[in-house]
PDB file of C-alpha atoms in Angstrom:
ATOM      1  CA  UNK A   1       0.000   0.000   0.000  1.00  0.00           C
ATOM      2  CA  UNK A   2       1.635   3.243  -1.122  1.00  0.00           C
ATOM      3  CA  UNK A   3       1.227   5.882   1.576  1.00  0.00           C
ATOM      4  CA  UNK A   4       3.960   8.331   0.928  1.00  0.00           C
ATOM      5  CA  UNK A   5       2.712  11.668  -0.300  1.00  0.00           C
ATOM      6  CA  UNK A   6       5.312  12.228  -2.974  1.00  0.00           C
ATOM      7  CA  UNK A   7       5.907  15.620  -4.505  1.00  0.00           C
ATOM      8  CA  UNK A   8       3.248  17.456  -2.459  1.00  0.00           C
ATOM      9  CA  UNK A   9       3.361  19.832   0.501  1.00  0.00           C
ATOM     10  CA  UNK A  10       3.421  17.915   3.777  1.00  0.00           C
ATOM     11  CA  UNK A  11       0.091  17.956   5.622  1.00  0.00           C
ATOM     12  CA  UNK A  12       0.345  19.692   8.994  1.00  0.00           C
ATOM     13  CA  UNK A  13      -1.171  17.544  11.711  1.00  0.00           C
ATOM     14  CA  UNK A  14      -1.888  18.333  15.343  1.00  0.00           C
ATOM     15  CA  UNK A  15      -2.130  15.367  17.705  1.00  0.00           C
ATOM     16  CA  UNK A  16      -3.925  16.127  20.969  1.00  0.00           C
ATOM     17  CA  UNK A  17      -3.315  13.183  23.284  1.00  0.00           C
ATOM     18  CA  UNK A  18      -2.337  12.727  26.924  1.00  0.00           C
ATOM     19  CA  UNK A  19      -1.343   9.039  26.755  1.00  0.00           C
ATOM     20  CA  UNK A  20       2.350   8.628  25.836  1.00  0.00           C
ATOM     21  CA  UNK A  21       1.939   5.351  23.957  1.00  0.00           C
ATOM     22  CA  UNK A  22      -0.948   6.705  21.888  1.00  0.00           C
ATOM     23  CA  UNK A  23       1.002   9.854  20.999  1.00  0.00           C
ATOM     24  CA  UNK A  24       3.899   7.787  19.636  1.00  0.00           C
ATOM     25  CA  UNK A  25       1.609   5.453  17.712  1.00  0.00           C
ATOM     26  CA  UNK A  26      -0.417   8.241  16.158  1.00  0.00           C
ATOM     27  CA  UNK A  27       2.696  10.251  15.280  1.00  0.00           C
ATOM     28  CA  UNK A  28       4.217   7.198  13.601  1.00  0.00           C
ATOM     29  CA  UNK A  29       1.043   6.601  11.618  1.00  0.00           C
ATOM     30  CA  UNK A  30       1.031  10.223  10.469  1.00  0.00           C
ATOM     31  CA  UNK A  31       4.688   9.889   9.527  1.00  0.00           C
ATOM     32  CA  UNK A  32       3.712   7.225   6.990  1.00  0.00           C
ATOM     33  CA  UNK A  33       1.880  10.022   5.161  1.00  0.00           C
ATOM     34  CA  UNK A  34       4.781  12.423   5.413  1.00  0.00           C
ATOM     35  CA  UNK A  35       2.883  14.672   7.842  1.00  0.00           C
ATOM     36  CA  UNK A  36       4.534  17.437   9.851  1.00  0.00           C
ATOM     37  CA  UNK A  37       3.188  16.572  13.283  1.00  0.00           C
ATOM     38  CA  UNK A  38       2.816  18.830  16.304  1.00  0.00           C
ATOM     39  CA  UNK A  39       1.898  17.404  19.699  1.00  0.00           C
ATOM     40  CA  UNK A  40      -0.366  18.819  22.387  1.00  0.00           C
ATOM     41  CA  UNK A  41      -0.813  16.888  25.627  1.00  0.00           C
ATOM     42  CA  UNK A  42      -4.259  18.201  26.411  1.00  0.00           C
ATOM     43  CA  UNK A  43      -7.029  20.353  24.997  1.00  0.00           C
ATOM     44  CA  UNK A  44      -5.688  23.575  26.470  1.00  0.00           C
ATOM     45  CA  UNK A  45      -2.285  23.150  24.788  1.00  0.00           C
ATOM     46  CA  UNK A  46      -4.115  22.609  21.501  1.00  0.00           C
ATOM     47  CA  UNK A  47      -6.208  25.747  21.932  1.00  0.00           C
ATOM     48  CA  UNK A  48      -3.081  27.727  22.877  1.00  0.00           C
ATOM     49  CA  UNK A  49      -1.422  26.692  19.615  1.00  0.00           C
ATOM     50  CA  UNK A  50      -4.350  28.098  17.653  1.00  0.00           C
ATOM     51  CA  UNK A  51      -4.284  31.272  19.787  1.00  0.00           C
ATOM     52  CA  UNK A  52      -0.606  31.654  18.839  1.00  0.00           C
ATOM     53  CA  UNK A  53      -1.694  31.709  15.203  1.00  0.00           C
ATOM     54  CA  UNK A  54      -0.550  28.197  14.315  1.00  0.00           C
ATOM     55  CA  UNK A  55      -2.510  26.545  11.516  1.00  0.00           C
ATOM     56  CA  UNK A  56      -3.051  22.893  10.760  1.00  0.00           C
ATOM     57  CA  UNK A  57      -4.621  20.825   8.019  1.00  0.00           C
ATOM     58  CA  UNK A  58      -5.881  18.142  10.388  1.00  0.00           C
ATOM     59  CA  UNK A  59      -6.358  17.775  14.136  1.00  0.00           C
ATOM     60  CA  UNK A  60      -6.668  14.362  15.777  1.00  0.00           C
ATOM     61  CA  UNK A  61      -7.886  14.701  19.335  1.00  0.00           C
ATOM     62  CA  UNK A  62      -8.450  12.305  22.182  1.00  0.00           C
ATOM     63  CA  UNK A  63     -11.555  12.871  24.297  1.00  0.00           C
ATOM     64  CA  UNK A  64     -10.683  12.490  27.975  1.00  0.00           C
ATOM     65  CA  UNK A  65      -7.630  14.515  28.947  1.00  0.00           C
ATOM     66  CA  UNK A  66      -6.590  16.530  31.995  1.00  0.00           C
ATOM     67  CA  UNK A  67      -6.984  20.343  32.060  1.00  0.00           C
ATOM     68  CA  UNK A  68      -9.270  20.455  29.002  1.00  0.00           C
ATOM     69  CA  UNK A  69     -11.097  17.656  27.182  1.00  0.00           C
ATOM     70  CA  UNK A  70     -11.060  17.088  23.447  1.00  0.00           C
ATOM     71  CA  UNK A  71     -14.653  18.231  22.806  1.00  0.00           C
ATOM     72  CA  UNK A  72     -14.078  21.375  24.892  1.00  0.00           C
ATOM     73  CA  UNK A  73     -10.985  22.175  22.851  1.00  0.00           C
ATOM     74  CA  UNK A  74     -12.769  21.500  19.567  1.00  0.00           C
ATOM     75  CA  UNK A  75     -15.602  23.871  20.506  1.00  0.00           C
ATOM     76  CA  UNK A  76     -13.106  26.617  21.383  1.00  0.00           C
ATOM     77  CA  UNK A  77     -11.079  26.080  18.188  1.00  0.00           C
ATOM     78  CA  UNK A  78     -14.194  26.351  16.043  1.00  0.00           C
ATOM     79  CA  UNK A  79     -15.356  29.401  17.993  1.00  0.00           C
ATOM     80  CA  UNK A  80     -12.048  31.078  17.104  1.00  0.00           C
ATOM     81  CA  UNK A  81     -13.026  30.853  13.451  1.00  0.00           C
ATOM     82  CA  UNK A  82     -10.859  27.844  12.520  1.00  0.00           C
ATOM     83  CA  UNK A  83     -13.541  26.335  10.335  1.00  0.00           C
ATOM     84  CA  UNK A  84     -11.367  24.925   7.538  1.00  0.00           C
ATOM     85  CA  UNK A  85      -9.193  22.579   9.567  1.00  0.00           C
ATOM     86  CA  UNK A  86     -10.374  18.965   9.541  1.00  0.00           C
ATOM     87  CA  UNK A  87     -10.966  17.856  13.127  1.00  0.00           C
ATOM     88  CA  UNK A  88     -11.187  14.179  14.002  1.00  0.00           C
ATOM     89  CA  UNK A  89     -12.256  12.982  17.438  1.00  0.00           C
ATOM     90  CA  UNK A  90     -10.589   9.767  18.607  1.00  0.00           C
ATOM     91  CA  UNK A  91     -11.735   7.817  21.652  1.00  0.00           C
ATOM     92  CA  UNK A  92     -12.283   4.340  23.059  1.00  0.00           C
ATOM     93  CA  UNK A  93     -15.515   5.750  24.536  1.00  0.00           C
ATOM     94  CA  UNK A  94     -18.101   5.309  21.803  1.00  0.00           C
ATOM     95  CA  UNK A  95     -20.219   7.931  23.534  1.00  0.00           C
ATOM     96  CA  UNK A  96     -17.490  10.345  22.575  1.00  0.00           C
ATOM     97  CA  UNK A  97     -18.809  10.537  19.028  1.00  0.00           C
ATOM     98  CA  UNK A  98     -21.794  12.641  20.044  1.00  0.00           C
ATOM     99  CA  UNK A  99     -19.639  14.889  22.228  1.00  0.00           C
ATOM    100  CA  UNK A 100     -17.134  15.506  19.437  1.00  0.00           C
ATOM    101  CA  UNK A 101     -19.660  16.024  16.656  1.00  0.00           C
ATOM    102  CA  UNK A 102     -21.721  18.415  18.817  1.00  0.00           C
ATOM    103  CA  UNK A 103     -18.546  20.385  19.476  1.00  0.00           C
ATOM    104  CA  UNK A 104     -17.858  20.766  15.769  1.00  0.00           C
ATOM    105  CA  UNK A 105     -15.601  17.852  14.826  1.00  0.00           C
ATOM    106  CA  UNK A 106     -15.823  16.563  11.264  1.00  0.00           C
ATOM    107  CA  UNK A 107     -15.339  12.891  12.012  1.00  0.00           C
ATOM    108  CA  UNK A 108     -14.977  10.403  14.837  1.00  0.00           C
ATOM    109  CA  UNK A 109     -12.819   7.293  14.920  1.00  0.00           C
ATOM    110  CA  UNK A 110     -13.021   4.746  17.738  1.00  0.00           C
ATOM    111  CA  UNK A 111      -9.770   3.694  19.397  1.00  0.00           C
ATOM    112  CA  UNK A 112      -7.607   1.877  18.716  1.00  0.00           C
ATOM    113  CA  UNK A 113      -7.189   3.532  15.347  1.00  0.00           C
ATOM    114  CA  UNK A 114      -5.650   1.718  12.377  1.00  0.00           C
ATOM    115  CA  UNK A 115      -3.816   3.004   9.315  1.00  0.00           C
ATOM    116  CA  UNK A 116      -6.854   1.981   7.300  1.00  0.00           C
ATOM    117  CA  UNK A 117      -8.975   4.387   9.388  1.00  0.00           C
ATOM    118  CA  UNK A 118      -6.522   7.230   8.915  1.00  0.00           C
ATOM    119  CA  UNK A 119      -5.667   6.837   5.241  1.00  0.00           C
ATOM    120  CA  UNK A 120      -8.893   8.094   3.595  1.00  0.00           C
ATOM    121  CA  UNK A 121      -8.966  11.179   5.817  1.00  0.00           C
ATOM    122  CA  UNK A 122      -5.363  12.056   5.074  1.00  0.00           C
ATOM    123  CA  UNK A 123      -5.810  11.416   1.359  1.00  0.00           C
ATOM    124  CA  UNK A 124      -8.672  13.913   1.458  1.00  0.00           C
ATOM    125  CA  UNK A 125      -6.493  16.472   3.266  1.00  0.00           C
ATOM    126  CA  UNK A 126      -3.611  15.897   0.826  1.00  0.00           C
ATOM    127  CA  UNK A 127      -5.917  16.252  -2.208  1.00  0.00           C
ATOM    128  CA  UNK A 128      -7.300  19.493  -0.821  1.00  0.00           C
ATOM    129  CA  UNK A 129      -3.791  20.857  -0.287  1.00  0.00           C
ATOM    130  CA  UNK A 130      -2.732  19.897  -3.798  1.00  0.00           C
ATOM    131  CA  UNK A 131      -5.775  21.590  -5.320  1.00  0.00           C
ATOM    132  CA  UNK A 132      -5.190  24.801  -3.369  1.00  0.00           C
ATOM    133  CA  UNK A 133      -1.566  24.802  -4.589  1.00  0.00           C
TER     134      UNK A 133
ATOM    135  CA  UNK B   1      17.696 -30.359  20.478  1.00  0.00           C
ATOM    136  CA  UNK B   2      17.649 -26.670  21.377  1.00  0.00           C
ATOM    137  CA  UNK B   3      14.966 -24.561  19.725  1.00  0.00           C
ATOM    138  CA  UNK B   4      16.231 -21.697  17.606  1.00  0.00           C
ATOM    139  CA  UNK B   5      15.522 -18.133  18.775  1.00  0.00           C
ATOM    140  CA  UNK B   6      12.946 -17.904  15.964  1.00  0.00           C
ATOM    141  CA  UNK B   7      11.167 -21.037  17.201  1.00  0.00           C
ATOM    142  CA  UNK B   8      11.217 -19.731  20.754  1.00  0.00           C
ATOM    143  CA  UNK B   9       9.901 -16.353  19.630  1.00  0.00           C
ATOM    144  CA  UNK B  10       7.062 -17.885  17.618  1.00  0.00           C
ATOM    145  CA  UNK B  11       6.134 -20.156  20.526  1.00  0.00           C
ATOM    146  CA  UNK B  12       6.172 -17.240  22.969  1.00  0.00           C
ATOM    147  CA  UNK B  13       3.995 -14.989  20.815  1.00  0.00           C
ATOM    148  CA  UNK B  14       1.574 -17.847  20.076  1.00  0.00           C
ATOM    149  CA  UNK B  15       1.301 -18.562  23.775  1.00  0.00           C
ATOM    150  CA  UNK B  16       0.664 -14.901  24.591  1.00  0.00           C
ATOM    151  CA  UNK B  17      -2.245 -14.860  22.142  1.00  0.00           C
ATOM    152  CA  UNK B  18      -3.548 -18.267  23.221  1.00  0.00           C
ATOM    153  CA  UNK B  19      -3.618 -17.279  26.901  1.00  0.00           C
ATOM    154  CA  UNK B  20      -5.348 -13.980  26.191  1.00  0.00           C
ATOM    155  CA  UNK B  21      -2.393 -11.812  27.142  1.00  0.00           C
ATOM    156  CA  UNK B  22      -2.355 -10.227  23.695  1.00  0.00           C
ATOM    157  CA  UNK B  23      -5.000  -9.411  21.135  1.00  0.00           C
ATOM    158  CA  UNK B  24      -5.111  -8.421  17.469  1.00  0.00           C
ATOM    159  CA  UNK B  25      -4.034  -4.866  18.276  1.00  0.00           C
ATOM    160  CA  UNK B  26      -0.487  -6.174  18.798  1.00  0.00           C
ATOM    161  CA  UNK B  27      -0.452  -7.359  15.173  1.00  0.00           C
ATOM    162  CA  UNK B  28      -1.653  -3.890  14.124  1.00  0.00           C
ATOM    163  CA  UNK B  29       1.232  -2.383  16.050  1.00  0.00           C
ATOM    164  CA  UNK B  30       3.758  -4.591  14.252  1.00  0.00           C
ATOM    165  CA  UNK B  31       2.440  -3.492  10.848  1.00  0.00           C
ATOM    166  CA  UNK B  32       3.577   0.054  11.662  1.00  0.00           C
ATOM    167  CA  UNK B  33       7.225  -1.050  11.878  1.00  0.00           C
ATOM    168  CA  UNK B  34       9.190  -0.763   8.666  1.00  0.00           C
ATOM    169  CA  UNK B  35      12.736   0.192   7.593  1.00  0.00           C
ATOM    170  CA  UNK B  36      11.941   3.863   8.265  1.00  0.00           C
ATOM    171  CA  UNK B  37      10.848   3.016  11.848  1.00  0.00           C
ATOM    172  CA  UNK B  38      12.920  -0.086  12.725  1.00  0.00           C
ATOM    173  CA  UNK B  39      12.711   0.369  16.497  1.00  0.00           C
ATOM    174  CA  UNK B  40       9.038   1.334  16.615  1.00  0.00           C
ATOM    175  CA  UNK B  41       7.664  -1.755  18.387  1.00  0.00           C
ATOM    176  CA  UNK B  42      10.444  -1.905  20.973  1.00  0.00           C
ATOM    177  CA  UNK B  43      10.047   1.834  21.611  1.00  0.00           C
ATOM    178  CA  UNK B  44       6.314   1.570  22.144  1.00  0.00           C
ATOM    179  CA  UNK B  45       6.639  -1.499  24.363  1.00  0.00           C
ATOM    180  CA  UNK B  46       9.339   0.227  26.428  1.00  0.00           C
ATOM    181  CA  UNK B  47       7.065   3.250  26.857  1.00  0.00           C
ATOM    182  CA  UNK B  48       4.136   1.039  27.858  1.00  0.00           C
ATOM    183  CA  UNK B  49       6.305  -0.764  30.424  1.00  0.00           C
ATOM    184  CA  UNK B  50       7.798   2.412  31.922  1.00  0.00           C
ATOM    185  CA  UNK B  51       4.424   4.160  32.111  1.00  0.00           C
ATOM    186  CA  UNK B  52       2.789   1.049  33.541  1.00  0.00           C
ATOM    187  CA  UNK B  53       5.277   0.880  36.418  1.00  0.00           C
ATOM    188  CA  UNK B  54       4.782   4.562  37.241  1.00  0.00           C
ATOM    189  CA  UNK B  55       1.009   4.317  37.033  1.00  0.00           C
ATOM    190  CA  UNK B  56       0.669   1.186  39.180  1.00  0.00           C
ATOM    191  CA  UNK B  57       3.018   2.637  41.805  1.00  0.00           C
ATOM    192  CA  UNK B  58       1.016   5.863  41.842  1.00  0.00           C
ATOM    193  CA  UNK B  59      -2.251   3.950  42.165  1.00  0.00           C
ATOM    194  CA  UNK B  60      -0.921   2.059  45.173  1.00  0.00           C
ATOM    195  CA  UNK B  61      -0.004   5.358  46.879  1.00  0.00           C
ATOM    196  CA  UNK B  62      -3.392   6.908  46.105  1.00  0.00           C
ATOM    197  CA  UNK B  63      -5.255   3.920  47.520  1.00  0.00           C
ATOM    198  CA  UNK B  64      -3.232   4.067  50.739  1.00  0.00           C
ATOM    199  CA  UNK B  65      -4.466   7.580  51.509  1.00  0.00           C
ATOM    200  CA  UNK B  66      -6.927   7.994  54.405  1.00  0.00           C
ATOM    201  CA  UNK B  67      -9.350   9.602  51.947  1.00  0.00           C
ATOM    202  CA  UNK B  68      -9.127   8.177  48.451  1.00  0.00           C
ATOM    203  CA  UNK B  69      -9.435  10.585  45.523  1.00  0.00           C
ATOM    204  CA  UNK B  70     -11.342   8.239  43.228  1.00  0.00           C
ATOM    205  CA  UNK B  71     -11.341  10.745  40.360  1.00  0.00           C
ATOM    206  CA  UNK B  72      -7.550  10.802  40.426  1.00  0.00           C
ATOM    207  CA  UNK B  73      -7.431   6.994  40.680  1.00  0.00           C
ATOM    208  CA  UNK B  74      -9.789   6.736  37.717  1.00  0.00           C
ATOM    209  CA  UNK B  75      -7.662   9.132  35.710  1.00  0.00           C
ATOM    210  CA  UNK B  76      -4.574   6.937  36.162  1.00  0.00           C
ATOM    211  CA  UNK B  77      -6.506   3.752  35.422  1.00  0.00           C
ATOM    212  CA  UNK B  78      -7.831   5.420  32.266  1.00  0.00           C
ATOM    213  CA  UNK B  79      -4.247   6.002  31.149  1.00  0.00           C
ATOM    214  CA  UNK B  80      -3.228   2.406  31.817  1.00  0.00           C
ATOM    215  CA  UNK B  81      -6.329   1.140  30.044  1.00  0.00           C
ATOM    216  CA  UNK B  82      -5.573   3.325  27.045  1.00  0.00           C
ATOM    217  CA  UNK B  83      -1.948   2.334  26.699  1.00  0.00           C
ATOM    218  CA  UNK B  84      -2.645  -1.370  27.265  1.00  0.00           C
ATOM    219  CA  UNK B  85      -5.384  -1.306  24.624  1.00  0.00           C
ATOM    220  CA  UNK B  86      -3.029   0.370  22.165  1.00  0.00           C
ATOM    221  CA  UNK B  87      -0.297  -2.271  22.516  1.00  0.00           C
ATOM    222  CA  UNK B  88      -2.734  -5.187  22.566  1.00  0.00           C
ATOM    223  CA  UNK B  89      -2.262  -6.081  26.243  1.00  0.00           C
ATOM    224  CA  UNK B  90      -5.745  -7.544  26.528  1.00  0.00           C
ATOM    225  CA  UNK B  91      -5.755  -8.869  30.098  1.00  0.00           C
ATOM    226  CA  UNK B  92      -4.394  -5.604  31.477  1.00  0.00           C
ATOM    227  CA  UNK B  93      -6.994  -3.658  29.513  1.00  0.00           C
ATOM    228  CA  UNK B  94      -9.859  -5.833  30.735  1.00  0.00           C
ATOM    229  CA  UNK B  95      -8.700  -5.558  34.341  1.00  0.00           C
ATOM    230  CA  UNK B  96      -8.606  -1.784  33.966  1.00  0.00           C
ATOM    231  CA  UNK B  97     -12.213  -1.819  32.745  1.00  0.00           C
ATOM    232  CA  UNK B  98     -13.213  -3.616  35.987  1.00  0.00           C
ATOM    233  CA  UNK B  99     -11.034  -1.215  37.959  1.00  0.00           C
ATOM    234  CA  UNK B 100     -12.899   1.809  36.576  1.00  0.00           C
ATOM    235  CA  UNK B 101     -16.194   0.285  37.694  1.00  0.00           C
ATOM    236  CA  UNK B 102     -14.881   0.129  41.266  1.00  0.00           C
ATOM    237  CA  UNK B 103     -13.738   3.746  40.948  1.00  0.00           C
ATOM    238  CA  UNK B 104     -17.272   4.742  39.921  1.00  0.00           C
ATOM    239  CA  UNK B 105     -18.616   2.838  42.932  1.00  0.00           C
ATOM    240  CA  UNK B 106     -15.972   4.530  45.107  1.00  0.00           C
ATOM    241  CA  UNK B 107     -15.052   1.131  46.507  1.00  0.00           C
ATOM    242  CA  UNK B 108     -11.591   1.211  48.110  1.00  0.00           C
ATOM    243  CA  UNK B 109     -11.575  -2.556  48.672  1.00  0.00           C
ATOM    244  CA  UNK B 110     -12.651  -3.240  45.100  1.00  0.00           C
ATOM    245  CA  UNK B 111      -9.966  -0.892  43.788  1.00  0.00           C
ATOM    246  CA  UNK B 112      -7.236  -2.428  45.950  1.00  0.00           C
ATOM    247  CA  UNK B 113      -8.181  -5.955  44.924  1.00  0.00           C
ATOM    248  CA  UNK B 114      -8.302  -4.980  41.243  1.00  0.00           C
ATOM    249  CA  UNK B 115      -4.992  -3.128  41.480  1.00  0.00           C
ATOM    250  CA  UNK B 116      -3.409  -6.389  42.653  1.00  0.00           C
ATOM    251  CA  UNK B 117      -4.827  -8.147  39.590  1.00  0.00           C
ATOM    252  CA  UNK B 118      -3.762  -5.309  37.287  1.00  0.00           C
ATOM    253  CA  UNK B 119      -0.223  -5.391  38.671  1.00  0.00           C
ATOM    254  CA  UNK B 120      -0.006  -9.171  38.248  1.00  0.00           C
ATOM    255  CA  UNK B 121      -1.259  -8.974  34.675  1.00  0.00           C
ATOM    256  CA  UNK B 122       0.961  -6.009  33.877  1.00  0.00           C
ATOM    257  CA  UNK B 123       4.173  -7.542  35.231  1.00  0.00           C
ATOM    258  CA  UNK B 124       3.396 -10.813  33.468  1.00  0.00           C
ATOM    259  CA  UNK B 125       2.981  -9.163  30.067  1.00  0.00           C
ATOM    260  CA  UNK B 126       5.949  -6.887  30.735  1.00  0.00           C
ATOM    261  CA  UNK B 127       8.171  -9.890  31.440  1.00  0.00           C
ATOM    262  CA  UNK B 128       7.021 -11.652  28.289  1.00  0.00           C
ATOM    263  CA  UNK B 129       7.447  -8.493  26.201  1.00  0.00           C
ATOM    264  CA  UNK B 130      11.040  -8.220  27.449  1.00  0.00           C
ATOM    265  CA  UNK B 131      11.731 -11.833  26.497  1.00  0.00           C
ATOM    266  CA  UNK B 132      10.107 -11.219  23.115  1.00  0.00           C
ATOM    267  CA  UNK B 133      12.350  -8.247  22.404  1.00  0.00           C
ATOM    268  CA  UNK B 134      15.463 -10.182  23.460  1.00  0.00           C
ATOM    269  CA  UNK B 135      14.553 -13.058  21.154  1.00  0.00           C
ATOM    270  CA  UNK B 136      13.850 -10.631  18.291  1.00  0.00           C
ATOM    271  CA  UNK B 137      17.309  -9.117  18.731  1.00  0.00           C
ATOM    272  CA  UNK B 138      18.817 -12.615  18.608  1.00  0.00           C
ATOM    273  CA  UNK B 139      16.820 -13.456  15.489  1.00  0.00           C
ATOM    274  CA  UNK B 140      17.983 -10.238  13.793  1.00  0.00           C
ATOM    275  CA  UNK B 141      21.538 -11.019  14.799  1.00  0.00           C
ATOM    276  CA  UNK B 142      21.428 -14.349  12.998  1.00  0.00           C
ATOM    277  CA  UNK B 143      19.476 -13.163   9.942  1.00  0.00           C
ATOM    278  CA  UNK B 144      21.440 -13.116   6.647  1.00  0.00           C
ATOM    279  CA  UNK B 145      21.808  -9.630   5.139  1.00  0.00           C
TER     280      UNK B 145
END
């Protein structure tokens, strides 16, 4: 399966995850697609990145985190006007889907995530980037 | 006749699946390792093991307190459940699910009893993971280039 995004600008991904193992796994998965990955360890760190003016093509956020949850962060990010960024909620709690979608996420993936789950979303992000030049 | 490291490795991994220590998620983890990430599985397992020791030690301290902060206990169990699920450590994950129920019930005795089980399961899978990684290094050492 060819993943590498050859000859195109690298998608900028933000991983919002408090569990060390999950951060490494998700970052490695994103690396298969040549993503530039930034890490936030909770929702507040993610929101702070957007407040600093950082932009991303895709955000993958866990639900239950200390300081600020994923859905709380998603709601704040959308309220800031960041409507273009693709936001994906990720959680082992299937009830998290409603919380994320109500907050403004575009998609929800149950944990544990696989490359097969991630690929179509990243292909969409990459296509969008290529079209916008 | 001594079994080769490869035979021992295959037998160990088969046993870990057969006894319910590991589930399919471990196979998913292995698919992420390739020449660009040659140490990925050992790195993730090492992280799981280090975090697991810290978390179980912290849980023991929290449950010794005169007044138990069950929200804090639940938060740590949530982390252990998450990381064990991600590496395919099925028994540890399932024990954590039970553990969280006792947290919701605010049952100190239930939590203490389940922590004992979680620790046993965790140290068992940790030990087997360490053997697995040693055998993999031996197999790589003997593999023709």
